[in-house]
Every structure is written in C-alpha cells, then in structure tokens.
Amino acid sequence: MTEEPIDEPEDERRDTAPESADETTQAVPLPDGEGSWTPRADGGAVDDVALDPWGSSTVDDYRNLFEQFGIEEFDALLPEVPDPHYLMRRGVIFGHREYDRVVRAMREGEPFAALSGFMPTGDPHVGHKLVFDELIWHQEQGGDTYGLIADLEAHSARGLSWAEIDEHARDYLLSLLALGFDPEEGELYRQSDNRRLQDLAFELGSEVNFSEMEAIYGFGGETSVSYMQSVVTQMADILYPQLADPKPTVIPVGPDQDPHVRLARDLAARTRYFGVTEAYASFEADPDERTVLARAYEERGAFADDPDRPRCVEAADWLASHDTPSDLHDPGALDSAIEKLRAAGKEPLRPRVRFLDRNATDDAFEALIEAIAGEKRVYEGHIDAFELSHENAEDLAREVELAHGGYGFLPPSSIYHRFMTGLTGGKMSSSVPASHISLLDDPETGYEKVKSATTGGRETAELQRELGGRADECPVYELYAYLLAGDDDEFAKEVYDECVGGERLCGDCKEQAAVLMREFLADHQEKREEAEELLADLDIEFDSARA
Ligand code: TRP
Ligand code: SF4
C-alpha cells in the first residue's frame, strides 16, 4: 500500500482541455441555465457538498464540483467531440475527468471503451435512460462498451433479496437492449457471475485498506465486509475493460459516483510497475522544485562556465540571487531546490526521464533497463534515461509491464450528467413512483404522470403571457430537453423560447409532452419485447441460486 493521496496531481490534466469554450454555441437552453451551462447565481451557497454514492443528497451546486473536486467543465471539451450526443450539446452532461483522452482516441480511430453499471434496486426509469443512451452512443462511436448489473452492491449495500435483484436485473438489461445496445459488439454482465471481475476485485482489494475506506466513504466498525467488497468490485468494474488491453475508458455516471472514479483512478496508478517522471539530476524533486530546476536549466547560458555542462552548484548560486518563479504552488520550493542543488555539488544539471520502481518484479526492472535505448543510468529504485521523450518512456514502461504480467492500466476517465428533477419537484427517486416515469410504466400512466407534473408556470395564464414561464425550473421542460425532443435541437429550443416568451401555456405544453411520453413508452415497451430474444441468447443467469 503506498501513501499516495487519492487525489492524483491535478496539474497534469488541467492543461489538456481545449480552450475554445467560447466558440460553443448552445443550440438548446439548459433546464436551469441560461443558454449554456453557467454557474447559478446562488452557486456557493452550499460550501460543503458531500459526494456520497449511497446518500440521498442531491448535488444542487454543480459549481462546487469543479472547484472543490477538480471535475472539469464539459463545455470546454465539447467542440472536440465528434458528432456529440444531444445530452452533451444541451449541457446535461456537464463535467468530466480526463475525457479528452477518450475523445482523442475516438477521433484518431484508436481503441477506447465505455462502461457503466446499474444497481438493480427498482424499475429502470427515465433517469437511467440517460446512462443507457450514453453507453449506446459510445458504442456507436466505435467503443468497446460494457453494461453491468451491480447485483453484489444491491445485495450488500441495499439489502435486496436475490429474487428481487434477478427480476430488476432483467428489466435493466431489456431496456438497455431495447434502446439499441448491441450485445454482439459489447458485453453485458452481472457482477455475481463474473469470475474474472471478482479475481480483479480481489487483487485491487489488496491495494486498499480500511482507513482509506473510512476516509472516502465514511465506513466504520459496523460496516459489513461484503459492503466493502462491493466497493472493490466496482473498482474492478471500472478497470475491467482494460483487462485485455489498456485503453482509454470512459465511465458515464452521475456525480455521486465521483468518489468511486477517483479511487479507481488512483488504483490504476498504484498497480503500475513503474512511475515515469522528469528529473534534472540524480536527486528526487517534487513538481514545484522541478519547475525551479527547469527554469535554471533554461537559463544555463547565463551562469554556467560551460553551458553544455551546467553544474548543480552553479544553478544554486544563480537561483539564490534571482526572483522566485511566480508559478509555484509552494513558495518554499525555491529554497528546497537550491539546497538540493548545493548538495549535488558539481554534478551536471541535465534533463532526463526517470522510471521509478513502484511494483515491478525484479525481472521487469531488469527488462526495462535492457529495453531503454541510448544513455541511461541505473540507481537503486530508479532508472534515468537521457535520450527518451516522456511519451516514449510511458509507452516503454507500459510495454515492459504488460510483458511481465502487469495490468498497465490507464487512469479511467468519466463524464457526469445532471440528475433529473422529480416530476413532483425535488429529487427524482426510484422509491417515489410519482416522482419519476418508469420505463415499465403503462403508457397511459406515463401520460397521466406528465399531466400532473409540477411546472415552472405562473399563477395565471395572463401572468404567463406577460412574464413568460420558467422553463429553467420546469420538470416538464426537462423531459423535453433530456428525452422527448430526442435529437431535435430545434424542437427543444422552440419549446424553451415559446415558454419563456409567454406564447406557450402549461396546459397545452403538458398535453404535448404527455402524448410524446405515451408514444415513447409504448414504443419502448414494444422494443423491450423484441429484445427478449436477444437477452435469452446472452446466456445471463436470472435465477440466482442464492439465498
Ligand atoms: N455504484 C453504482 C450505482 O450506485 C453502480 C455501479 C457498480 C457502477 N459498478 C459500476 C457504476 C461501475 C459505474 C461503473 O448506481
Ligand atoms: Fe414548463 Fe411548458 Fe409550462 Fe413552460 S409552458 S413552464 S415548459 S410546462
């Protein structure tokens, strides 16, 4: 177990997002934004949003997710995404972690994967459809796509019986297939009967201890061991697409799952055989100190007797008489770098890539030494290479790791979607039938639920004509934007404009939405029936022989 914090260094990722956010014209207004995802005026009211995978708290301050947790804004990346899904265009997908890695693979025709999981605790509803659609879209873009039933989690964390789980598991998979998931191209599985998954979970579990579970999830002495096992199982789910081959992988989820994503990203790094960093001399330096060293190296012409061979001590003297580089997170890094340089004395200051031995076997370490081309220097726990780019070094480290039995995982990426508002206001909840529309609801029931939904309308028709409706706060508008308008941006925009312009009144608007919902449900349920056959061919067990 290493002592690395769960948060991996942010600085590597921050500069990867394209900077063309301003060019993004949002065709369709967002449910509670103004034309594009904008932090709400009251953002910041909650200064401590807890992201809790099993809690019932709504995340009502998305801005905090960017500031506090380092989730990045999706909009900045949108122009790079080939043929983006409407949920992306409409800002329903609002955030990501390192999704640029996946986008790059998509654009370059390189392999990539997508995976998400569903806890079978109730009927699949319109909120789950978002994730189904996200998976299917990634599959259509050429990704290896996985959908899983988190039955171990449902049993251990939610206490559902196996009989209930079996029934719901079928329903989730049927809807996923009915919406267009191609099971020939992708993989569907249940956690409970996937042996490779459970073996991976076991291995990953040896990298996580109880203190960490406590810190991340608030587990305590009363938490059952199976519950904890369901967490490492989810870690295995997230890394599963990379078991055969490491590849960029996206996990589409709600932001409540972010703690899982962060832990999985950390585990991906922890299991690696070698870390690859940059260095300027034989000693170790932290990122801030490296910034200082890089500055000194750049300026070597100004202080070195022989600019082809600048010495550490010369750099120390020069730095001591110059201003601190202003881009340091830790201002103390200047002094500590100077101290290290002095201690290194006459050693040349020379850029290099460094391979750190993290979990390598002796054989792998030896093999890496062999494999490094050009000048290299071997130390106790690391190897310095002088003629390799960072990127080539990363590739080489992974190659050697894979050849010696390692996983070579890339940190998984994620995208986050907004939660839908319940039809009765507040949170959409699986346990409150009136708050959501189940994909199994009778089309007539769906119609009725929409008809009785709360709206963002005004008290009277007159006021509505005068002031316009509040589409931004309207669950019915959300239904249009998230589902009923489908790919038709024009239509979604029309509903929005007519609403806020006062031309649309809630009665008619709901009638239109209710009819569309009835059609959607009827059509979906027909497709579910057709999908029965596909599901039967899949050889997934729905009769758990468990108590
Ligand atoms: N924990 C998820 C939920 O509560 C379900 C889940 C299990 C999952 N494994 C996963 C989600 C892997 C995404 C990826 O719904
Ligand atoms: Fe909502 Fe439609 Fe009423 Fe506007 S007109 S507030 S979108 S129901």
Coordinates of C-alpha atoms and ligand atoms in Angstrom, one line a residue:
M1 CA 0.0 0.0 0.0
T2 CA 1.6 3.3 -1.0
E3 CA 0.9 6.6 0.7
E4 CA -0.2 8.4 -2.3
P5 CA -3.2 10.6 -1.8
I6 CA -6.4 9.7 -3.5
D7 CA -6.3 12.9 -5.4
E8 CA -3.8 12.5 -8.2
P9 CA -1.9 15.5 -9.3
E10 CA -4.2 17.9 -10.9
D11 CA -1.6 19.8 -12.9
E12 CA -1.2 17.2 -15.5
R13 CA -4.8 17.2 -16.6
R14 CA -5.6 20.9 -16.3
D15 CA -3.8 21.9 -19.4
T16 CA -5.3 19.3 -21.6
A17 CA -8.7 20.7 -22.2
P18 CA -9.1 22.7 -25.3
E19 CA -9.6 26.4 -24.9
S20 CA -12.3 27.1 -27.3
A21 CA -15.2 27.1 -24.9
D22 CA -16.3 30.5 -26.2
E23 CA -16.9 29.1 -29.6
T24 CA -19.5 26.7 -28.3
T25 CA -22.9 27.9 -29.3
Q26 CA -25.5 26.1 -27.4
A27 CA -28.4 25.4 -29.6
V28 CA -30.6 24.4 -26.8
P29 CA -31.1 26.1 -23.5
L30 CA -30.5 24.1 -20.4
P31 CA -33.0 23.1 -17.8
D32 CA -31.6 25.5 -15.3
G33 CA -29.0 27.6 -17.1
E34 CA -29.1 30.4 -19.5
G35 CA -28.3 29.1 -22.9
S36 CA -25.4 27.1 -21.7
W37 CA -24.1 25.6 -18.5
T38 CA -23.5 28.6 -16.3
P39 CA -22.9 28.5 -12.6
R40 CA -26.0 29.6 -10.9
A41 CA -26.1 32.9 -9.2
D42 CA -26.6 31.2 -5.9
G43 CA -23.8 28.8 -6.5
G44 CA -21.6 28.6 -3.5
A45 CA -24.4 28.7 -1.0
V46 CA -23.5 25.2 0.0
D47 CA -19.9 25.3 0.9
D48 CA -19.5 21.6 1.6
V49 CA -21.2 19.4 -1.0
A50 CA -20.7 15.8 0.0
L51 CA -20.4 13.4 -2.9
D52 CA -21.8 10.3 -1.4
P53 CA -22.5 7.3 -3.6
W54 CA -25.1 5.9 -1.2
G55 CA -26.6 9.0 0.2
S56 CA -29.8 10.7 -0.9
S57 CA -28.4 14.2 -1.1
T58 CA -28.9 16.0 -4.3
V59 CA -26.0 17.7 -5.7
D60 CA -27.5 21.1 -6.1
D61 CA -24.4 23.1 -6.6
Y62 CA -22.6 21.8 -9.6
R63 CA -20.1 24.7 -9.5
N64 CA -18.6 23.3 -6.3
L65 CA -17.8 20.1 -8.1
F66 CA -15.5 22.0 -10.3
E67 CA -13.8 24.0 -7.6
Q68 CA -13.8 21.5 -4.8
F69 CA -13.3 18.2 -6.5
G70 CA -11.5 19.1 -9.7
I71 CA -14.2 17.9 -12.1
E72 CA -13.7 19.7 -15.3
E73 CA -16.3 21.5 -17.3
F74 CA -17.7 19.6 -20.3
D75 CA -18.4 22.6 -22.4
A76 CA -14.7 23.3 -22.8
L77 CA -14.3 19.9 -24.4
L78 CA -17.5 19.9 -26.5
P79 CA -16.0 21.3 -29.7
E80 CA -13.5 18.5 -29.8
V81 CA -16.1 15.7 -29.5
P82 CA -17.0 14.2 -32.9
D83 CA -20.7 14.4 -33.5
P84 CA -21.7 15.0 -29.9
H85 CA -24.8 13.4 -28.4
Y86 CA -27.6 15.8 -27.6
L87 CA -27.1 15.3 -23.9
M88 CA -23.7 16.8 -24.5
R89 CA -24.9 19.6 -26.7
R90 CA -27.6 20.5 -24.2
G91 CA -25.3 20.6 -21.2
V92 CA -27.0 17.7 -19.5
I93 CA -23.6 16.1 -19.4
F94 CA -21.8 18.9 -17.6
G95 CA -18.5 17.6 -16.3
H96 CA -15.7 15.1 -16.8
R97 CA -12.4 13.8 -15.7
E98 CA -9.9 13.4 -18.4
Y99 CA -12.5 12.7 -21.1
D100 CA -10.1 14.4 -23.5
R101 CA -8.1 11.1 -23.5
V102 CA -11.1 9.2 -24.8
V103 CA -12.1 11.9 -27.3
R104 CA -8.6 11.8 -28.8
A105 CA -8.8 8.0 -29.2
M106 CA -12.3 8.4 -30.8
R107 CA -11.0 10.9 -33.3
E108 CA -7.9 9.0 -34.2
G109 CA -9.7 5.7 -34.6
E110 CA -7.8 4.2 -31.7
P111 CA -9.4 1.7 -29.3
F112 CA -11.4 3.0 -26.4
A113 CA -14.0 1.7 -24.1
A114 CA -17.1 2.8 -22.1
L115 CA -18.6 1.1 -19.1
S116 CA -21.4 1.8 -16.6
G117 CA -23.2 -0.1 -14.0
F118 CA -26.7 -0.3 -12.7
M119 CA -27.8 -1.2 -9.2
P120 CA -31.0 -3.3 -9.7
T121 CA -32.9 -1.8 -6.8
G122 CA -36.1 -0.9 -8.6
D123 CA -37.5 -0.3 -12.1
P124 CA -35.3 1.4 -14.7
H125 CA -36.6 4.9 -15.1
V126 CA -36.1 7.9 -17.4
G127 CA -33.1 8.9 -15.4
H128 CA -31.4 5.6 -16.2
K129 CA -32.2 6.1 -19.8
L130 CA -29.6 8.9 -19.9
V131 CA -26.9 6.5 -19.0
F132 CA -28.2 3.8 -21.4
D133 CA -28.1 6.4 -24.1
E134 CA -24.6 7.4 -23.2
L135 CA -23.4 3.9 -23.4
I136 CA -25.1 3.2 -26.7
W137 CA -23.7 6.4 -28.2
H138 CA -20.1 5.4 -27.2
Q139 CA -20.8 2.0 -28.8
E140 CA -21.9 3.7 -32.0
Q141 CA -18.7 5.8 -32.0
G142 CA -16.7 2.5 -32.0
G143 CA -16.0 2.0 -28.4
D144 CA -15.9 -1.4 -26.6
T145 CA -19.0 -1.0 -24.5
Y146 CA -19.9 -2.7 -21.2
G147 CA -23.1 -2.6 -19.2
L148 CA -23.2 -4.3 -15.9
I149 CA -25.6 -5.2 -13.2
A150 CA -24.3 -4.3 -9.8
D151 CA -26.1 -7.1 -8.0
L152 CA -23.4 -7.6 -5.4
E153 CA -23.8 -4.0 -4.4
A154 CA -27.6 -4.1 -4.4
H155 CA -27.5 -7.1 -2.1
S156 CA -24.8 -5.9 0.3
A157 CA -25.3 -2.1 0.3
R158 CA -29.1 -2.1 -0.1
G159 CA -30.1 -5.4 1.3
L160 CA -32.2 -6.5 -1.6
S161 CA -33.1 -10.2 -1.9
W162 CA -31.7 -12.2 -4.8
A163 CA -35.2 -12.8 -6.1
E164 CA -35.8 -9.1 -6.3
I165 CA -32.4 -8.5 -7.8
D166 CA -33.0 -11.1 -10.6
E167 CA -36.2 -9.5 -11.7
H168 CA -34.8 -6.0 -11.8
A169 CA -31.6 -7.1 -13.5
R170 CA -33.7 -8.5 -16.4
D171 CA -35.6 -5.2 -16.7
Y172 CA -32.5 -3.1 -16.8
L173 CA -30.9 -5.2 -19.5
L174 CA -34.0 -5.4 -21.5
S175 CA -34.3 -1.6 -21.6
L176 CA -30.7 -1.2 -22.5
L177 CA -31.1 -3.6 -25.4
A178 CA -34.4 -2.1 -26.5
L179 CA -32.7 1.3 -26.7
G180 CA -30.1 -0.1 -29.1
F181 CA -27.2 -1.6 -27.2
D182 CA -25.6 -4.2 -29.4
P183 CA -24.7 -7.2 -27.3
E184 CA -22.6 -8.8 -30.1
E185 CA -20.3 -5.8 -30.1
G186 CA -20.4 -5.1 -26.4
E187 CA -20.5 -7.0 -23.2
L188 CA -23.2 -7.3 -20.5
Y189 CA -22.6 -9.0 -17.2
R190 CA -23.7 -9.4 -13.7
Q191 CA -21.1 -8.8 -11.0
S192 CA -22.1 -12.0 -9.2
D193 CA -21.3 -14.4 -12.0
N194 CA -18.2 -12.8 -13.5
R195 CA -15.2 -14.7 -12.2
R196 CA -12.6 -12.6 -14.0
L197 CA -14.1 -9.5 -12.5
Q198 CA -14.0 -10.9 -9.0
D199 CA -10.4 -12.0 -9.3
L200 CA -9.5 -8.5 -10.3
A201 CA -11.5 -7.1 -7.4
F202 CA -9.5 -9.3 -5.1
E203 CA -6.2 -8.1 -6.4
L204 CA -7.3 -4.4 -6.2
G205 CA -8.6 -5.0 -2.7
S206 CA -5.0 -5.7 -1.6
E207 CA -4.2 -2.1 -2.5
V208 CA -6.9 -0.5 -0.3
N209 CA -7.1 -0.7 3.4
F210 CA -9.9 0.1 5.9
S211 CA -8.6 3.5 6.9
E212 CA -9.0 4.6 3.3
M213 CA -12.5 3.2 3.0
E214 CA -13.3 5.1 6.2
A215 CA -11.9 8.3 4.8
I216 CA -13.6 8.1 1.4
Y217 CA -16.9 6.5 2.2
G218 CA -17.3 7.1 5.9
F219 CA -17.3 3.4 6.6
G220 CA -17.0 2.4 10.3
G221 CA -16.7 -0.6 12.5
E222 CA -20.3 -1.5 11.8
T223 CA -19.8 -1.6 8.0
S224 CA -20.1 -5.2 6.7
V225 CA -17.2 -6.8 4.9
S226 CA -19.5 -7.5 1.9
Y227 CA -20.3 -3.9 1.6
M228 CA -16.6 -3.1 1.4
Q229 CA -16.2 -5.9 -1.1
S230 CA -18.9 -4.3 -3.3
V231 CA -16.6 -1.2 -3.4
V232 CA -13.6 -3.1 -4.6
T233 CA -15.9 -4.9 -7.1
Q234 CA -16.9 -1.5 -8.5
M235 CA -13.2 -0.7 -8.8
A236 CA -12.8 -3.9 -10.8
D237 CA -15.8 -3.0 -12.9
I238 CA -14.2 0.4 -13.8
L239 CA -10.9 -1.2 -14.8
Y240 CA -12.4 -4.3 -16.4
P241 CA -12.5 -3.0 -20.0
Q242 CA -8.7 -2.7 -19.7
L243 CA -8.0 -6.3 -18.6
A244 CA -7.3 -7.5 -22.1
D245 CA -5.5 -4.3 -23.2
P246 CA -5.1 -1.0 -21.5
K247 CA -7.1 1.7 -23.3
P248 CA -8.8 5.0 -22.7
T249 CA -12.1 4.2 -20.9
V250 CA -15.0 6.4 -20.0
I251 CA -17.4 5.8 -17.1
P252 CA -20.6 7.7 -17.7
V253 CA -22.2 8.3 -14.3
G254 CA -23.9 10.8 -12.0
P255 CA -21.6 13.0 -10.0
D256 CA -22.4 11.0 -6.8
Q257 CA -20.2 8.3 -8.2
D258 CA -17.2 10.5 -8.4
P259 CA -15.6 9.2 -5.2
H260 CA -15.5 5.7 -6.9
V261 CA -14.0 7.2 -10.0
R262 CA -11.3 8.9 -8.1
L263 CA -10.4 5.8 -6.1
A264 CA -10.3 3.8 -9.4
R265 CA -8.0 6.3 -11.0
D266 CA -5.8 6.1 -8.0
L267 CA -5.8 2.3 -8.0
A268 CA -4.9 2.3 -11.7
A269 CA -1.8 4.3 -10.8
R270 CA -1.0 2.3 -7.7
T271 CA -0.9 -1.0 -9.5
R272 CA 1.5 0.2 -12.1
Y273 CA 5.0 -1.3 -12.2
F274 CA 6.8 2.0 -12.9
G275 CA 6.2 5.6 -12.4
V276 CA 7.5 7.9 -15.1
T277 CA 8.6 11.4 -14.1
E278 CA 11.0 14.1 -15.3
A279 CA 14.2 14.9 -13.4
Y280 CA 17.3 17.2 -13.8
A281 CA 19.8 15.5 -11.6
S282 CA 20.1 12.3 -9.6
F283 CA 18.1 13.6 -6.7
E284 CA 14.3 13.5 -6.4
A285 CA 12.3 16.7 -6.7
D286 CA 8.7 17.5 -6.3
P287 CA 6.7 19.2 -9.1
D288 CA 7.4 22.7 -7.7
E289 CA 11.0 22.0 -7.3
R290 CA 11.1 20.7 -10.8
T291 CA 9.7 24.0 -12.1
V292 CA 12.6 25.7 -10.4
L293 CA 15.1 23.3 -11.9
A294 CA 13.6 23.7 -15.3
R295 CA 13.9 27.4 -15.0
A296 CA 17.6 27.2 -14.0
Y297 CA 18.3 24.7 -16.8
E298 CA 16.7 27.1 -19.4
E299 CA 18.9 29.9 -18.1
R300 CA 22.1 27.9 -18.0
G301 CA 23.8 30.2 -20.6
A302 CA 23.6 32.9 -18.0
F303 CA 25.6 31.2 -15.3
A304 CA 27.4 28.1 -16.4
D305 CA 31.1 28.1 -17.1
D306 CA 30.4 25.6 -19.8
P307 CA 26.8 26.0 -21.0
D308 CA 27.0 22.4 -22.3
R309 CA 27.7 21.2 -18.8
P310 CA 26.0 23.4 -16.3
R311 CA 26.7 22.3 -12.7
C312 CA 24.2 21.9 -9.9
V313 CA 26.1 24.2 -7.6
E314 CA 26.2 26.9 -10.3
A315 CA 22.5 26.7 -10.7
A316 CA 22.1 27.0 -6.9
D317 CA 24.1 30.2 -6.8
W318 CA 22.3 31.7 -9.8
L319 CA 18.8 30.9 -8.3
A320 CA 19.8 32.3 -4.9
S321 CA 20.3 35.7 -6.5
H322 CA 17.2 35.7 -8.6
D323 CA 13.5 36.2 -8.2
T324 CA 11.2 33.3 -7.3
P325 CA 9.4 31.9 -10.2
S326 CA 5.9 33.1 -9.7
D327 CA 4.1 30.0 -10.8
L328 CA 4.9 27.9 -7.7
H329 CA 2.2 26.5 -5.5
D330 CA 4.6 26.2 -2.7
P331 CA 6.9 29.2 -2.4
G332 CA 9.3 27.1 -0.2
A333 CA 10.2 25.1 -3.3
L334 CA 12.8 27.6 -4.3
D335 CA 14.8 27.2 -1.1
S336 CA 14.5 23.5 -1.1
A337 CA 15.5 23.2 -4.7
I338 CA 18.6 25.4 -4.0
E339 CA 19.5 23.2 -1.1
K340 CA 19.3 20.0 -3.1
L341 CA 21.3 21.6 -5.9
R342 CA 24.1 22.6 -3.5
A343 CA 24.2 19.1 -2.0
A344 CA 24.6 17.7 -5.5
G345 CA 27.7 20.0 -6.0
K346 CA 29.4 19.5 -9.3
E347 CA 27.0 17.0 -10.7
P348 CA 25.8 18.2 -14.1
L349 CA 22.3 19.6 -14.3
R350 CA 20.8 17.6 -17.1
P351 CA 17.2 16.9 -18.1
R352 CA 16.1 13.2 -18.2
V353 CA 13.1 11.0 -17.8
R354 CA 13.1 8.8 -14.7
F355 CA 11.5 5.4 -14.2
L356 CA 10.6 4.8 -10.6
D357 CA 10.2 1.3 -9.5
R358 CA 6.7 1.1 -7.9
N359 CA 5.6 -2.5 -8.1
A360 CA 7.9 -4.0 -10.6
T361 CA 9.2 -7.5 -10.3
D362 CA 12.9 -7.9 -10.4
D363 CA 12.6 -9.4 -13.9
A364 CA 10.6 -6.5 -15.1
F365 CA 13.1 -4.0 -13.7
E366 CA 16.0 -5.8 -15.4
A367 CA 14.0 -6.0 -18.6
L368 CA 13.3 -2.3 -18.5
I369 CA 17.0 -1.5 -18.1
E370 CA 17.7 -3.6 -21.2
A371 CA 14.9 -2.0 -23.2
I372 CA 15.9 1.6 -22.7
A373 CA 17.7 2.9 -25.7
G374 CA 20.6 5.4 -25.5
E375 CA 22.3 6.7 -22.5
K376 CA 20.9 5.5 -19.2
R377 CA 21.9 5.4 -15.5
V378 CA 20.7 2.8 -13.1
Y379 CA 20.1 3.6 -9.4
E380 CA 18.7 1.6 -6.5
G381 CA 15.0 2.3 -7.1
H382 CA 15.0 4.1 -10.4
I383 CA 16.5 4.4 -13.8
D384 CA 17.3 7.6 -15.6
A385 CA 17.2 7.8 -19.4
F386 CA 18.7 10.7 -21.3
E387 CA 17.5 10.1 -24.8
L388 CA 13.8 9.3 -24.4
S389 CA 10.8 11.6 -24.6
H390 CA 8.4 11.4 -21.8
E391 CA 5.8 9.9 -24.0
N392 CA 8.1 7.2 -25.3
A393 CA 9.1 6.5 -21.8
E394 CA 5.5 6.0 -20.8
D395 CA 4.9 3.6 -23.7
L396 CA 8.0 1.7 -22.9
A397 CA 7.1 1.4 -19.2
R398 CA 3.7 0.0 -20.1
E399 CA 5.1 -2.4 -22.7
V400 CA 7.6 -3.9 -20.2
E401 CA 4.9 -4.1 -17.5
L402 CA 2.5 -5.9 -19.8
A403 CA 5.2 -8.3 -20.9
H404 CA 5.8 -9.2 -17.3
G405 CA 2.3 -9.9 -16.1
G406 CA 1.2 -6.4 -15.0
Y407 CA -2.0 -4.7 -16.0
G408 CA -0.6 -1.4 -17.3
F409 CA -3.9 0.4 -16.6
L410 CA -4.6 3.9 -17.8
P411 CA -6.5 6.0 -15.3
P412 CA -10.1 5.7 -16.3
S413 CA -12.0 8.8 -17.4
S414 CA -15.5 9.8 -16.5
I415 CA -18.4 12.0 -17.7
Y416 CA -21.0 13.3 -15.4
H417 CA -24.7 14.1 -16.1
R418 CA -27.1 16.2 -14.2
F419 CA -29.8 14.5 -12.2
M420 CA -33.3 14.9 -13.5
T421 CA -35.7 16.8 -11.3
G422 CA -38.6 14.8 -10.0
L423 CA -42.0 15.3 -11.6
T424 CA -43.3 16.4 -8.3
G425 CA -40.4 18.8 -7.7
G426 CA -37.4 17.8 -5.7
K427 CA -35.3 14.8 -6.4
M428 CA -36.3 12.1 -8.8
S429 CA -36.4 9.0 -6.7
S430 CA -36.9 5.3 -7.6
S431 CA -38.8 4.8 -4.4
V432 CA -41.4 7.6 -5.1
P433 CA -43.4 6.4 -8.2
A434 CA -45.0 9.8 -8.8
S435 CA -41.6 11.5 -8.9
H436 CA -40.4 9.5 -11.9
I437 CA -41.5 7.8 -15.0
S438 CA -40.5 4.2 -15.0
L439 CA -39.6 2.7 -18.4
L440 CA -42.1 0.0 -17.4
D441 CA -45.0 2.4 -16.7
D442 CA -48.1 1.7 -18.7
P443 CA -48.1 4.4 -21.5
E444 CA -51.4 5.7 -20.0
T445 CA -49.8 6.0 -16.6
G446 CA -46.9 7.9 -18.1
Y447 CA -49.3 10.2 -19.8
E448 CA -51.1 10.9 -16.5
K449 CA -47.9 11.4 -14.6
V450 CA -46.8 14.1 -17.1
K451 CA -50.2 15.7 -16.9
S452 CA -50.0 16.0 -13.2
A453 CA -46.3 17.1 -13.0
T454 CA -45.4 20.4 -11.4
T455 CA -44.3 23.1 -13.8
G456 CA -42.4 26.4 -13.9
G457 CA -45.6 28.1 -14.9
R458 CA -47.1 31.3 -13.5
E459 CA -50.2 31.5 -11.3
T460 CA -52.5 32.6 -14.1
A461 CA -52.5 32.4 -17.9
E462 CA -52.4 36.1 -18.0
L463 CA -49.3 36.4 -16.0
Q464 CA -47.7 33.6 -18.0
R465 CA -48.4 35.6 -21.2
E466 CA -46.9 38.7 -19.6
L467 CA -43.9 37.3 -17.9
G468 CA -43.3 34.0 -19.7
G469 CA -42.8 30.6 -18.0
R470 CA -39.8 29.5 -16.0
A471 CA -38.6 26.7 -18.3
D472 CA -35.3 26.7 -16.3
E473 CA -37.2 25.4 -13.3
C474 CA -39.7 23.2 -15.0
P475 CA -39.6 19.4 -14.8
V476 CA -41.7 19.2 -17.9
Y477 CA -39.2 21.3 -19.9
E478 CA -36.5 18.9 -18.6
L479 CA -38.5 16.0 -20.0
Y480 CA -38.4 17.7 -23.4
A481 CA -34.7 18.5 -23.2
Y482 CA -33.5 15.2 -21.7
L483 CA -35.7 12.8 -23.6
L484 CA -38.8 13.9 -25.6
A485 CA -37.1 16.2 -28.1
G486 CA -34.7 13.4 -28.9
D487 CA -32.0 14.6 -31.3
D488 CA -34.1 17.5 -32.5
D489 CA -32.4 20.6 -31.1
E490 CA -34.8 22.9 -33.0
F491 CA -37.8 21.5 -31.3
A492 CA -36.3 21.7 -27.8
K493 CA -35.3 25.3 -28.4
E494 CA -38.8 26.1 -29.7
V495 CA -40.4 24.8 -26.5
Y496 CA -38.0 26.8 -24.5
D497 CA -38.4 30.0 -26.4
E498 CA -42.1 29.8 -26.6
C499 CA -42.3 29.1 -22.9
V500 CA -40.1 32.0 -21.7
G501 CA -41.6 34.2 -24.3
G502 CA -45.1 33.7 -22.9
E503 CA -46.5 32.1 -26.0
R504 CA -46.7 28.6 -24.5
L505 CA -49.1 27.8 -21.7
C506 CA -48.6 24.9 -19.4
G507 CA -51.8 23.0 -20.1
D508 CA -51.0 22.6 -23.8
C509 CA -47.4 22.2 -23.2
K510 CA -48.0 19.3 -20.8
E511 CA -50.5 17.8 -23.1
Q512 CA -48.0 17.7 -25.9
A513 CA -45.3 16.3 -23.5
A514 CA -47.7 13.7 -22.2
V515 CA -48.6 12.5 -25.6
L516 CA -45.0 12.2 -26.6
M517 CA -44.3 10.3 -23.4
R518 CA -47.1 7.9 -24.1
E519 CA -45.7 7.3 -27.5
F520 CA -42.2 6.8 -26.2
L521 CA -43.3 4.3 -23.6
A522 CA -45.5 2.3 -26.0
D523 CA -42.6 2.2 -28.5
H524 CA -40.0 1.4 -25.9
Q525 CA -42.1 -1.4 -24.4
E526 CA -42.6 -2.9 -27.8
K527 CA -38.9 -2.9 -28.4
R528 CA -38.4 -4.5 -24.9
E529 CA -40.5 -7.4 -26.1
E530 CA -38.4 -7.8 -29.2
A531 CA -35.3 -7.6 -27.0
E532 CA -36.4 -10.7 -25.0
E533 CA -35.0 -12.9 -27.6
L534 CA -31.6 -11.1 -27.7
L535 CA -31.5 -11.4 -23.9
A536 CA -32.3 -15.1 -24.0
D537 CA -29.4 -15.7 -26.3
L538 CA -27.0 -14.0 -24.0
D539 CA -26.7 -16.7 -21.5
I540 CA -27.0 -14.5 -18.5
E541 CA -28.5 -16.2 -15.5
F542 CA -31.6 -14.7 -14.0
D543 CA -32.3 -17.3 -11.5
S544 CA -29.6 -16.8 -8.8
A545 CA -29.3 -20.0 -6.8
R546 CA -28.6 -17.9 -3.7
A547 CA -30.5 -17.4 -0.5
Ligands
TRP1 N1 -22.5 2.1 -7.8 C1 -23.3 2.3 -8.9 C2 -24.7 2.8 -8.5 O1 -24.9 3.1 -7.4 C3 -23.4 1.1 -9.8 C4 -22.1 0.6 -10.3 C5 -21.4 -0.5 -10.0 C6 -21.3 1.2 -11.3 N2 -20.3 -0.7 -10.7 C7 -20.2 0.4 -11.5 C8 -21.4 2.4 -12.0 C9 -19.2 0.8 -12.4 C10 -20.4 2.8 -12.9 C11 -19.3 1.9 -13.1 O2 -25.5 3.0 -9.3
SF4_2 FE1 -43.0 24.2 -18.2 FE2 -44.2 24.1 -20.6 FE3 -45.2 25.5 -18.6 FE4 -43.0 26.3 -19.8 S1 -45.0 26.1 -20.7 S2 -43.4 26.2 -17.6 S3 -42.0 24.4 -20.2 S4 -44.9 23.3 -18.7

